[in-house]
Amino acid sequence: MSFNIIVGAQWGDEGKGRYTDLMAAEADLVGRYSGGDNAGHTVTVSGEIFKLHLIPSGIVHSKPICLIGGGVVLNPAVLLREMAALAERGVDVGPHRLKISKKAHLITPAHIALDKALETQKGKGAIGTTLRGIGPAYTDKASRIGLRAGLFSDLEATAVAIKKHIATKNKLLSKVYGMELLDVVEIVDQYIGYAKLLQAHLVDDMVLVHDYLKNGRSVLAEGAQGTFLDIDHGTYPFVTSSHPTAPGALTGLGVGPKMVDRVIGVAKAFTSRVGNGPFPCELSGSEAARLRGTGDNPWDEFGTTTGRPRRVGWLDLVMLRHAHRLNSLTELAITKLDVLSGLEEVPVCVSYELDESRIDYVPSDLDALGRCTAVYETLPGWQEDVTGIRRFEDLPVNAQSYINFIAEQVNVPIKYISVGPARDQVITIET
Ligand code: GDP
Ligand code: IMO
Ligand code: MG
């Protein structure tokens, strides 16, 4: 039996999908525990690229069953499109394979319209959300007026609830935000259609997960977003509305803390962020362009969900140490080491300077974080192409030193290093 958690250690897009895929080979159940289709997880197998937004990345393997957990907010239209696209590529997404927690909350067109309205209202202070209705859906959940996926088991109840929900939101959309009314009849019809297609997938997630654990099976919890997008521990208000941190896996799938075996923190060999908010190590100009890439490669730094260019900067070890405290990482998985090949020197942020003092945490107060400047240590770079390397000792010495430096500074062993997006472009370090 094992319960392992994959968590993003930065601001999302660290490469959680590719490590979920890697570890899914050994898993019996892979469950998404938070977020919704704001996530975009990429899995690359034999040159084929899969971009997953709601369905766990374990789906690309044939063995594990996949669960959309109770902590997730679910847009059924997006899910059905994703299921159809996978089915067309020969991936089994039938009800015996893909399960949906009855506790997951439904996203509706009203949530999406409200996301847009709220962002527009914020103007320059906008969060830069993915406009997928995530915040408004979690708002309804916290207000205890949300619509849970379990509703889909009863078509009549679905019709009544959706009708009431859209009618109520229409008042808000038109009277407060001056937006157009949504078509209640059309949306009710759509959701009845979704209910018919998805009701066979519904499960009680905690019963399923505990059944697996009781029978000695292996469960992998796939995080979405990243530690610094956590609604409590991230750079609030420039965060998402859920708990991407490892504790979110416990509430999101219904598991207690003593069940956890491994917590794998995924971090890029540098830092990226998409959307607004503070970023102490952010680069601009040619240095940023170098890390971001031009967009010609599929792995260049442009959002998987929105296509927006990602903001980029050097690796921030203050963030990774902070992420370790929040997630109790048992190991780190580093991605995109290959992108750093060819640099003369690689600066790494080792602490922040705040009001003339050195600090080793990410301040919760945004003003204070805004006053932080990154203190860098500069490591020598390496010129060699590392994409074909599969053993740590074959990496250029300076690349080895870079990795060792991260492990020492964060005080977490590095278990995996990836040197390209493909499933097999990974160096595993046996400890
Ligand atoms: P996620 O949201 O954490 O799953 O990450 P994304 O899929 O949004 O973004 C990571 C991007 O980096 C994807 O395009 C991956 O294919 C790519 N990627 C992951 N690991 C590596 C790596 O080691 N090297 C390179 N070059 N690309 C990688
Ligand atoms: P994965 O799982 C990167 C960011 C958005 C925005 C903020 C709030 O692929 O790592 P939201 O739509 O959630 O209300 O947006 O969070 N964000 C992500 N950034 N990767 C993600 O997911 C993200 N999901 C949300 O850009 O700044
Ligand atoms: Mg992503």
GROMACS .gro file of N, CA and C in nm, residues 1 3 5 206 209-210 213 246-247 249-251 253-261:
model
   63
    1MET      N    1   0.083  -0.120   0.000
    1MET     CA    2   0.000   0.000   0.000
    1MET      C    3   0.087   0.125   0.000
    3PHE      N    4   0.051   0.579  -0.049
    3PHE     CA    5  -0.022   0.700  -0.087
    3PHE      C    6   0.084   0.808  -0.110
    5ILE      N    7   0.208   1.175  -0.307
    5ILE     CA    8   0.151   1.303  -0.354
    5ILE      C    9   0.252   1.373  -0.444
  206MET      N   10  -1.386   0.897  -0.127
  206MET     CA   11  -1.309   0.845  -0.013
  206MET      C   12  -1.331   0.695   0.006
  209VAL      N   13  -1.098   0.537  -0.262
  209VAL     CA   14  -0.955   0.549  -0.229
  209VAL      C   15  -0.919   0.457  -0.113
  210HIS      N   16  -1.004   0.455  -0.011
  210HIS     CA   17  -0.973   0.370   0.105
  210HIS      C   18  -0.985   0.222   0.072
  213LEU      N   19  -0.653   0.149  -0.077
  213LEU     CA   20  -0.544   0.146   0.022
  213LEU      C   21  -0.556   0.021   0.111
  246ALA      N   22   0.031   2.001  -0.053
  246ALA     CA   23   0.010   1.858  -0.021
  246ALA      C   24  -0.109   1.836   0.074
  247PRO      N   25  -0.129   1.924   0.174
  247PRO     CA   26  -0.248   1.901   0.259
  247PRO      C   27  -0.378   1.899   0.179
  249ALA      N   28  -0.425   1.744  -0.085
  249ALA     CA   29  -0.445   1.607  -0.133
  249ALA      C   30  -0.523   1.526  -0.030
  250LEU      N   31  -0.505   1.561   0.097
  250LEU     CA   32  -0.573   1.487   0.203
  250LEU      C   33  -0.721   1.521   0.205
  251THR      N   34  -0.752   1.651   0.201
  251THR     CA   35  -0.894   1.688   0.201
  251THR      C   36  -0.955   1.659   0.063
  253LEU      N   37  -0.900   1.424  -0.146
  253LEU     CA   38  -0.928   1.282  -0.178
  253LEU      C   39  -0.981   1.206  -0.056
  254GLY      N   40  -0.982   1.273   0.061
  254GLY     CA   41  -1.039   1.208   0.179
  254GLY      C   42  -0.946   1.108   0.247
  255VAL      N   43  -0.823   1.153   0.271
  255VAL     CA   44  -0.721   1.065   0.330
  255VAL      C   45  -0.657   1.139   0.448
  256GLY      N   46  -0.622   1.066   0.554
  256GLY     CA   47  -0.559   1.129   0.670
  256GLY      C   48  -0.409   1.140   0.656
  257PRO      N   49  -0.346   1.230   0.736
  257PRO     CA   50  -0.201   1.256   0.718
  257PRO      C   51  -0.111   1.136   0.743
  258LYS      N   52  -0.155   1.043   0.827
  258LYS     CA   53  -0.066   0.930   0.858
  258LYS      C   54  -0.056   0.830   0.743
  259MET      N   55  -0.141   0.846   0.643
  259MET     CA   56  -0.138   0.753   0.529
  259MET      C   57  -0.031   0.790   0.427
  260VAL      N   58   0.026   0.910   0.440
  260VAL     CA   59   0.113   0.959   0.333
  260VAL      C   60   0.251   0.894   0.337
  261ASP      N   61   0.295   0.845   0.223
  261ASP     CA   62   0.430   0.787   0.213
  261ASP      C   63   0.527   0.889   0.157
   0.00000   0.00000   0.00000
